mmCIF file of C-alpha atoms in Angstrom:
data_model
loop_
_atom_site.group_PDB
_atom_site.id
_atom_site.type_symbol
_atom_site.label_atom_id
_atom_site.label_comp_id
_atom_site.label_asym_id
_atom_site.label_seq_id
_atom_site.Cartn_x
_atom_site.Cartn_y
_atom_site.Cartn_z
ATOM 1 C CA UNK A 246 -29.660 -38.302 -21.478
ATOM 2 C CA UNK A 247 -26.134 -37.079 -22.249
ATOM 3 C CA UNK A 248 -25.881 -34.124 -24.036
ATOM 4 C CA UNK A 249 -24.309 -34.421 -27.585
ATOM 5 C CA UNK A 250 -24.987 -38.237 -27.945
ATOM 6 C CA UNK A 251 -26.583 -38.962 -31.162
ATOM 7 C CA UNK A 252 -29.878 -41.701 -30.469
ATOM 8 C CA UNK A 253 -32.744 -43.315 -32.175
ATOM 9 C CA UNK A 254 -34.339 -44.387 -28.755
ATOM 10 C CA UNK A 255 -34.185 -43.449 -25.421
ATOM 11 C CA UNK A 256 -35.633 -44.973 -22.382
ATOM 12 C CA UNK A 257 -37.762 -42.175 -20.340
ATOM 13 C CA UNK A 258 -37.835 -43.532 -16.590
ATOM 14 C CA UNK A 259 -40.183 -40.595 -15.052
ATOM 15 C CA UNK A 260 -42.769 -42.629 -17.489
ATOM 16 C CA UNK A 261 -41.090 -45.761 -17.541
ATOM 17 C CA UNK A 262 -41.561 -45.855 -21.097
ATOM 18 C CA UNK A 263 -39.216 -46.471 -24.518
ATOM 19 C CA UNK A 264 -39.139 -44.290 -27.323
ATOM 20 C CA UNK A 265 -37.874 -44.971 -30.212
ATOM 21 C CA UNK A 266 -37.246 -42.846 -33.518
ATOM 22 C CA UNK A 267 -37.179 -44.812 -36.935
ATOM 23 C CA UNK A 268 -33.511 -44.228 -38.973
ATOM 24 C CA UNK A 269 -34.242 -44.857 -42.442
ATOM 25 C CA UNK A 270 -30.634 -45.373 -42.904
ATOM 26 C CA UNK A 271 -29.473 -47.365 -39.834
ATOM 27 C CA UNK A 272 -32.824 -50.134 -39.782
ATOM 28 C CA UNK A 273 -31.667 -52.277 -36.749
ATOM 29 C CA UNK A 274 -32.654 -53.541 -33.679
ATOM 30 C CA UNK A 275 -29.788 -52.356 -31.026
ATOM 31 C CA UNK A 276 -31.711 -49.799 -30.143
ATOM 32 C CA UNK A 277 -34.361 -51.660 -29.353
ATOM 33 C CA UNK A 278 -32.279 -53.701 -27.538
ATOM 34 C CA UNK A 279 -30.412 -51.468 -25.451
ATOM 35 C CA UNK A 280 -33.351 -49.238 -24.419
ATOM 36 C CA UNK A 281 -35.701 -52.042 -23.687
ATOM 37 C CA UNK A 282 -32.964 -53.688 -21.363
ATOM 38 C CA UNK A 283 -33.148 -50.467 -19.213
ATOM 39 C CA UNK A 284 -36.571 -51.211 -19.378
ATOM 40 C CA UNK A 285 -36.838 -54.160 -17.925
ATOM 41 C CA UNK A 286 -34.258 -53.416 -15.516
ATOM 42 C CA UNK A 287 -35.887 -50.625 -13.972
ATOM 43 C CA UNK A 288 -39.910 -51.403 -14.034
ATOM 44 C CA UNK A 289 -38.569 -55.135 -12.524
ATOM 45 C CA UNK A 290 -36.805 -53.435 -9.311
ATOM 46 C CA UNK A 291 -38.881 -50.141 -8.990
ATOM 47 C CA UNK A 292 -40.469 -51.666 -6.110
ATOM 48 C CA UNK A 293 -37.105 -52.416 -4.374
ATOM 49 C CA UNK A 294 -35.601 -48.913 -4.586
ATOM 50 C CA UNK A 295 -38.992 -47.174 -3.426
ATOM 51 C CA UNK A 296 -38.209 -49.368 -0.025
ATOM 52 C CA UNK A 297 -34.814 -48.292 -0.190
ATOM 53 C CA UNK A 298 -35.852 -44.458 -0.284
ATOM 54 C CA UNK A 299 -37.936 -44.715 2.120
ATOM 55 C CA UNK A 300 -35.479 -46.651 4.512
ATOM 56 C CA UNK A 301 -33.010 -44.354 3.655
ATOM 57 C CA UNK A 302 -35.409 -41.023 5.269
ATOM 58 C CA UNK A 303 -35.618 -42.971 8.431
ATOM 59 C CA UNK A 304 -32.071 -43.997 8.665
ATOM 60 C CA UNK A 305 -31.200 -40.416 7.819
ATOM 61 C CA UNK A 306 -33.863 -38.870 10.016
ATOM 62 C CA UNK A 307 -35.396 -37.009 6.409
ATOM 63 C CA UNK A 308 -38.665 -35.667 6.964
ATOM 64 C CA UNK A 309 -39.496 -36.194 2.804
ATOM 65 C CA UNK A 310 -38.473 -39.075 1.481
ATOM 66 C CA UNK A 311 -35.940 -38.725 -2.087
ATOM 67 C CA UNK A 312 -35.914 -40.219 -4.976
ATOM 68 C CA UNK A 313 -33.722 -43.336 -5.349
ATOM 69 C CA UNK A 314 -30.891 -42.508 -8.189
ATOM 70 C CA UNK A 315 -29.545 -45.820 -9.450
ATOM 71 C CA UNK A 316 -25.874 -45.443 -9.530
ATOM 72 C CA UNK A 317 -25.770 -42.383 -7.923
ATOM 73 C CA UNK A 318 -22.526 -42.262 -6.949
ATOM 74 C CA UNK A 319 -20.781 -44.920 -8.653
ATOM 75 C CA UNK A 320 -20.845 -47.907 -10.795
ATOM 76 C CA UNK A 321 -23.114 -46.183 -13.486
ATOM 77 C CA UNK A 322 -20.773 -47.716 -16.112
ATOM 78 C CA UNK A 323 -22.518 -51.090 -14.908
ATOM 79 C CA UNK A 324 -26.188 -49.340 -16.428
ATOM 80 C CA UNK A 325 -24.858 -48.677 -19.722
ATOM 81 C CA UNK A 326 -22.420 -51.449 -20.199
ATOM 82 C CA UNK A 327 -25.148 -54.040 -19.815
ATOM 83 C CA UNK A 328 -27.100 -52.217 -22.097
ATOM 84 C CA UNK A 329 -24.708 -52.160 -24.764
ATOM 85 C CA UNK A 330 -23.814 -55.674 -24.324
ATOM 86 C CA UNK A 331 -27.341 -56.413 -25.042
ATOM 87 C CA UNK A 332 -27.499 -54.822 -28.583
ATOM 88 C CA UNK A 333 -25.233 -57.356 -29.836
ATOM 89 C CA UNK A 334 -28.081 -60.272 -29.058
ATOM 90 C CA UNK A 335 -29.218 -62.011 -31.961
ATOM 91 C CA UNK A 336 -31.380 -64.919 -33.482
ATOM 92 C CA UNK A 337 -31.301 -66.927 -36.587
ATOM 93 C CA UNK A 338 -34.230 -68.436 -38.375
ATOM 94 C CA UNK A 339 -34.178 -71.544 -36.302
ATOM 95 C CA UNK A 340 -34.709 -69.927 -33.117
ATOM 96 C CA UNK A 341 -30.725 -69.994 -32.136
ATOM 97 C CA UNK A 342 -29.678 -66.688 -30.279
ATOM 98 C CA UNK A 343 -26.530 -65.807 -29.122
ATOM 99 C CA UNK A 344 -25.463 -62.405 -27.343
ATOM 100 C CA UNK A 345 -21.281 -61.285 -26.965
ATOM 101 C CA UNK A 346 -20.257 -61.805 -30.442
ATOM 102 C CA UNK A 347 -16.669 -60.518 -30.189
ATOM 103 C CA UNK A 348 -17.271 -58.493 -33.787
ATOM 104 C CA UNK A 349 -19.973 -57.099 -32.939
ATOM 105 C CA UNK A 350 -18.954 -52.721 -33.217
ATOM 106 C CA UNK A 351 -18.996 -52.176 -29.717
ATOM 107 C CA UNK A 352 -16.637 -54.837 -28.715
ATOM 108 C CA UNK A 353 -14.276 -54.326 -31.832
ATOM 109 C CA UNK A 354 -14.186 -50.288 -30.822
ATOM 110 C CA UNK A 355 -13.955 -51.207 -27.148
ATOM 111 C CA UNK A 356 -10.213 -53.393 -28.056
ATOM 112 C CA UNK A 357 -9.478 -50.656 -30.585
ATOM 113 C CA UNK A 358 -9.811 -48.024 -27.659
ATOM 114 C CA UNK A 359 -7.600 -49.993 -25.458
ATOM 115 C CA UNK A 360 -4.965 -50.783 -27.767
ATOM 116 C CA UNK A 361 -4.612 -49.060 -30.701
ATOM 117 C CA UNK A 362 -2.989 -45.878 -30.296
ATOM 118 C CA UNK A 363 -4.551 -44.069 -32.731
ATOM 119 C CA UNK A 364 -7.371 -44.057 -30.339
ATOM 120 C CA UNK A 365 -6.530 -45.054 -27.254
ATOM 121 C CA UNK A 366 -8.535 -44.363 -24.376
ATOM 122 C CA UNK A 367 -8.577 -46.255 -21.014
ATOM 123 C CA UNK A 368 -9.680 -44.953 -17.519
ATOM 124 C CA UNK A 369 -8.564 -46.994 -14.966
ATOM 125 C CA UNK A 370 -10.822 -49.958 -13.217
ATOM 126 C CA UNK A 371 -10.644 -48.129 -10.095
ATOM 127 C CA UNK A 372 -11.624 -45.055 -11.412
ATOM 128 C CA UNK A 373 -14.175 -46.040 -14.036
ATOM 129 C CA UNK A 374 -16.178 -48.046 -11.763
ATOM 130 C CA UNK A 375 -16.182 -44.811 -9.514
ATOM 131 C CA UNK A 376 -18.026 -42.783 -12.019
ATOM 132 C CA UNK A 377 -21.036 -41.886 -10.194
ATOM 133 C CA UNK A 378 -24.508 -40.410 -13.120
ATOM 134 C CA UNK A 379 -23.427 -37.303 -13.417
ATOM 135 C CA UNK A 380 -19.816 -37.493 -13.652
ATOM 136 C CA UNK A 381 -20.758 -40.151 -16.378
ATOM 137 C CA UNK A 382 -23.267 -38.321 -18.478
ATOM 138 C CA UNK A 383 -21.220 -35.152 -18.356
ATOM 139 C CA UNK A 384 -17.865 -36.617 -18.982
ATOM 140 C CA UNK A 385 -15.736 -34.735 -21.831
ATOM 141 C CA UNK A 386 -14.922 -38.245 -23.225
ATOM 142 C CA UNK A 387 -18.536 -39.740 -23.281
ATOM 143 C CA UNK A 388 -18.633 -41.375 -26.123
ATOM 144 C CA UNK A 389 -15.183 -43.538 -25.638
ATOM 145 C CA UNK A 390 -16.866 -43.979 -21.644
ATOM 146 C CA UNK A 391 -19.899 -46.051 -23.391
ATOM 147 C CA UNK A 392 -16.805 -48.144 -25.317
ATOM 148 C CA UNK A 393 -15.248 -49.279 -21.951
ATOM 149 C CA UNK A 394 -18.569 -50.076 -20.789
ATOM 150 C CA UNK A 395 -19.677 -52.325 -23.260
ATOM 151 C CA UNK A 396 -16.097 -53.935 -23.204
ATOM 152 C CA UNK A 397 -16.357 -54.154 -19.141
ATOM 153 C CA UNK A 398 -19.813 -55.712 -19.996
ATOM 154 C CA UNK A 399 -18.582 -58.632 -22.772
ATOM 155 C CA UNK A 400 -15.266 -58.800 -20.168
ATOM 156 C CA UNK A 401 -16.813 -59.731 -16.880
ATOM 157 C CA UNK A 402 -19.414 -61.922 -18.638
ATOM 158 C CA UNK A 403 -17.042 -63.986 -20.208
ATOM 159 C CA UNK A 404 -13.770 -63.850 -19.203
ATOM 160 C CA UNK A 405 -11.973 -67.562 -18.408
ATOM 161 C CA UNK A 406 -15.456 -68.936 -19.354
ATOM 162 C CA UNK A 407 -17.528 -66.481 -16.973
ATOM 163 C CA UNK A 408 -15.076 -66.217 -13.939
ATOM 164 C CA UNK A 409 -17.088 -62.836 -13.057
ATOM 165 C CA UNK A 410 -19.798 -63.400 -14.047
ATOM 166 C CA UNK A 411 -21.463 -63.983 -10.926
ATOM 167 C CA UNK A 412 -20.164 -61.060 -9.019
ATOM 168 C CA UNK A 413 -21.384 -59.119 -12.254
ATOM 169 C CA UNK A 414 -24.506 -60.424 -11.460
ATOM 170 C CA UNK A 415 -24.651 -59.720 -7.748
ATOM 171 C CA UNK A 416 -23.236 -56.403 -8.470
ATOM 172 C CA UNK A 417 -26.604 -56.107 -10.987
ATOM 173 C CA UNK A 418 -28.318 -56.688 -8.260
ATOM 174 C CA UNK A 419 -27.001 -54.999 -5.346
ATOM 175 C CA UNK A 420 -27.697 -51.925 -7.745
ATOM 176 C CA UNK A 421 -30.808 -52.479 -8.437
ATOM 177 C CA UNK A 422 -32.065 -54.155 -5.367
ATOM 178 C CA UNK A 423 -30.182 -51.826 -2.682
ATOM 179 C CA UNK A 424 -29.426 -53.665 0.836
ATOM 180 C CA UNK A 425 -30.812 -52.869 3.463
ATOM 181 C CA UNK A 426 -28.025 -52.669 5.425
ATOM 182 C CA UNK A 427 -25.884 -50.563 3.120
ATOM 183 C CA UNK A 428 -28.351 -47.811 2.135
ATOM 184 C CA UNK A 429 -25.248 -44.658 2.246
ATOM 185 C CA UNK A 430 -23.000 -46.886 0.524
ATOM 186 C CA UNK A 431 -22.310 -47.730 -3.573
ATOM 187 C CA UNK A 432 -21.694 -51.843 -3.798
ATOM 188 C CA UNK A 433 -18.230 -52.195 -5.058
ATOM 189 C CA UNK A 434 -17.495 -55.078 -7.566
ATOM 190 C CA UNK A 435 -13.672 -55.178 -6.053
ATOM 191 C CA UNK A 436 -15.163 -56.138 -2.572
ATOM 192 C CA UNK A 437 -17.460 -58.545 -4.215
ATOM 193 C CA UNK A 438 -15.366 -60.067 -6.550
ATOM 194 C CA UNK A 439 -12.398 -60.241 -4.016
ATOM 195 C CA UNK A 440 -9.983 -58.708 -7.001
ATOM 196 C CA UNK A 441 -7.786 -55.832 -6.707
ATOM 197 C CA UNK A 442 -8.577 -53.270 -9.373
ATOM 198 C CA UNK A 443 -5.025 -53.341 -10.977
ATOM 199 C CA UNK A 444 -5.420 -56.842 -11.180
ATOM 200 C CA UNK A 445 -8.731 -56.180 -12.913
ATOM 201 C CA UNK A 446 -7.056 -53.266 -15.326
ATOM 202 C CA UNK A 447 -4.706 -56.397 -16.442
ATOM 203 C CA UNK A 448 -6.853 -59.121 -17.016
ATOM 204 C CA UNK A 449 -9.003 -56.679 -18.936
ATOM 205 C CA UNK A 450 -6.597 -55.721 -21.272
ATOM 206 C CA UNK A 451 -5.946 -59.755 -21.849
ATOM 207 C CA UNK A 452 -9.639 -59.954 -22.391
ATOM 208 C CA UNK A 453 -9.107 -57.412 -25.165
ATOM 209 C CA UNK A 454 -6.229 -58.755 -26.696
ATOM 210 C CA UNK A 455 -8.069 -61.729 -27.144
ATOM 211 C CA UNK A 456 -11.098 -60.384 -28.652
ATOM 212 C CA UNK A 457 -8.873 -58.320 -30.937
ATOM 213 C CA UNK A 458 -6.826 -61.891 -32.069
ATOM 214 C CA UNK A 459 -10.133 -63.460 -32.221
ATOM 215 C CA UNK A 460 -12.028 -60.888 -34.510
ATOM 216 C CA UNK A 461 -8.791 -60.651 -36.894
ATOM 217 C CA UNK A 462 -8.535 -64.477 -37.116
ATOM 218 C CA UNK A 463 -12.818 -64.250 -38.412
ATOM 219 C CA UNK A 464 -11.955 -61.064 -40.447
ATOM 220 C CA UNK A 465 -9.242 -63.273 -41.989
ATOM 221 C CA UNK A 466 -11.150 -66.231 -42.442
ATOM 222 C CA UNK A 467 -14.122 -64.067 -44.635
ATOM 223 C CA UNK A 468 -11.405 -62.903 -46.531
ATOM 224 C CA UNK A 469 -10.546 -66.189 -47.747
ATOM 225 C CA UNK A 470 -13.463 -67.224 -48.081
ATOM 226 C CA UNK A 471 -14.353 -64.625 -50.428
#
């Protein structure tokens, strides 16, 4: 886990298990949420990676076979992200869930980050999708990291009615699932997607300025309303 991050869960993969502390002032579910999505995630593939280690020794010529990191090397935003888009799922009384509401605090923070100079903070597509674990976790600017994340996450799933959302997917998987024919190398969503990353760093920031028009227009609408 990150040092100096501040959590009522955490998701221990050595055990594959989910812990979860109870926050008599926050009482929520996104923790829940978030955690168990790693979860899943992880105990799904296991299987998958513990092939890839193993085909990774022989291709290598390793006499002990290592540990398969997930996102070693890059894409770790893509672990996180997902995870945080997650928390914002939710279900009414009737059974009716939805997941990506654009005022949910993650999104709103990830527009404010972008945009708002008071707090801006943007690392470059490029870049940001390089971020391998440990450059991640030990990042100076963690915290506004997990913001760009969760707004790469609610971006690719729903930009232009889910243009990416595909090559999100088979990025997902790709990660998860490593191929057996690129074992030394981190999938990159630019080569799957067939989008250049500036081009990516722009449509983002339309994404944004979307969800930031869209959340005002709501926050407007309650207003008169109340």
């Amino acid at each position: 886990m990150p040092a100096n991050i501040e959590t009522n869960g955490l998701y221990w993969q050595p055990d594959r298990t989910c812990y979860f502390y109870r926050n008599p002032v926050k009482l929520d579910l996104s923790t829940l949420f978030h955690e168990a999505t790693h979860q899943i995630l992880d105990v799904a593939t296991a299987d998958a990676r513990r092939a890839a280690a193993r085909a990774r020794a022989v291709k290598m010529r390793q006499r002990q076979v290592e540990e398969w990191i997930l996102c070693q090397n890059a894409n770790f935003w893509l672990i996180e992200g997902l995870a945080c888009y997650f928390e914002s799922f939710e279900a009414d009384e009737a059974g009716n869930v939805s997941l990506g509401d654009p005022q949910y605090v993650r999104f709103e923070t990830a527009w404010q980050r972008l945009l708002d100079p008071a707090y801006q903070f943007y690392l470059p597509a490029q870049q940001f999708f390089g971020l391998g674990k440990d450059e991640f976790q030990s990042h100076p600017q963690i915290s506004p990291l997990y913001t760009q994340a969760a707004g790469y996450a609610h971006f690719l799933m729903n930009y232009e009615d889910g243009l990416y959302r595909d090559d999100l997917i088979e990025l997902l998987a790709q990660v998860y699932r490593p191929d057996a024919d690129q074992l030394l190398t981190e999938p990159s969503f630019s080569r799957i997607a067939g989008v250049g990353w500036t081009q990516l760093d722009q449509q983002y920031r339309d994404h944004m300025q979307n969800l930031e028009a869209l959340s005002r227009s709501r926050q407007g609408e309650n207003d008169v309303v109340q």
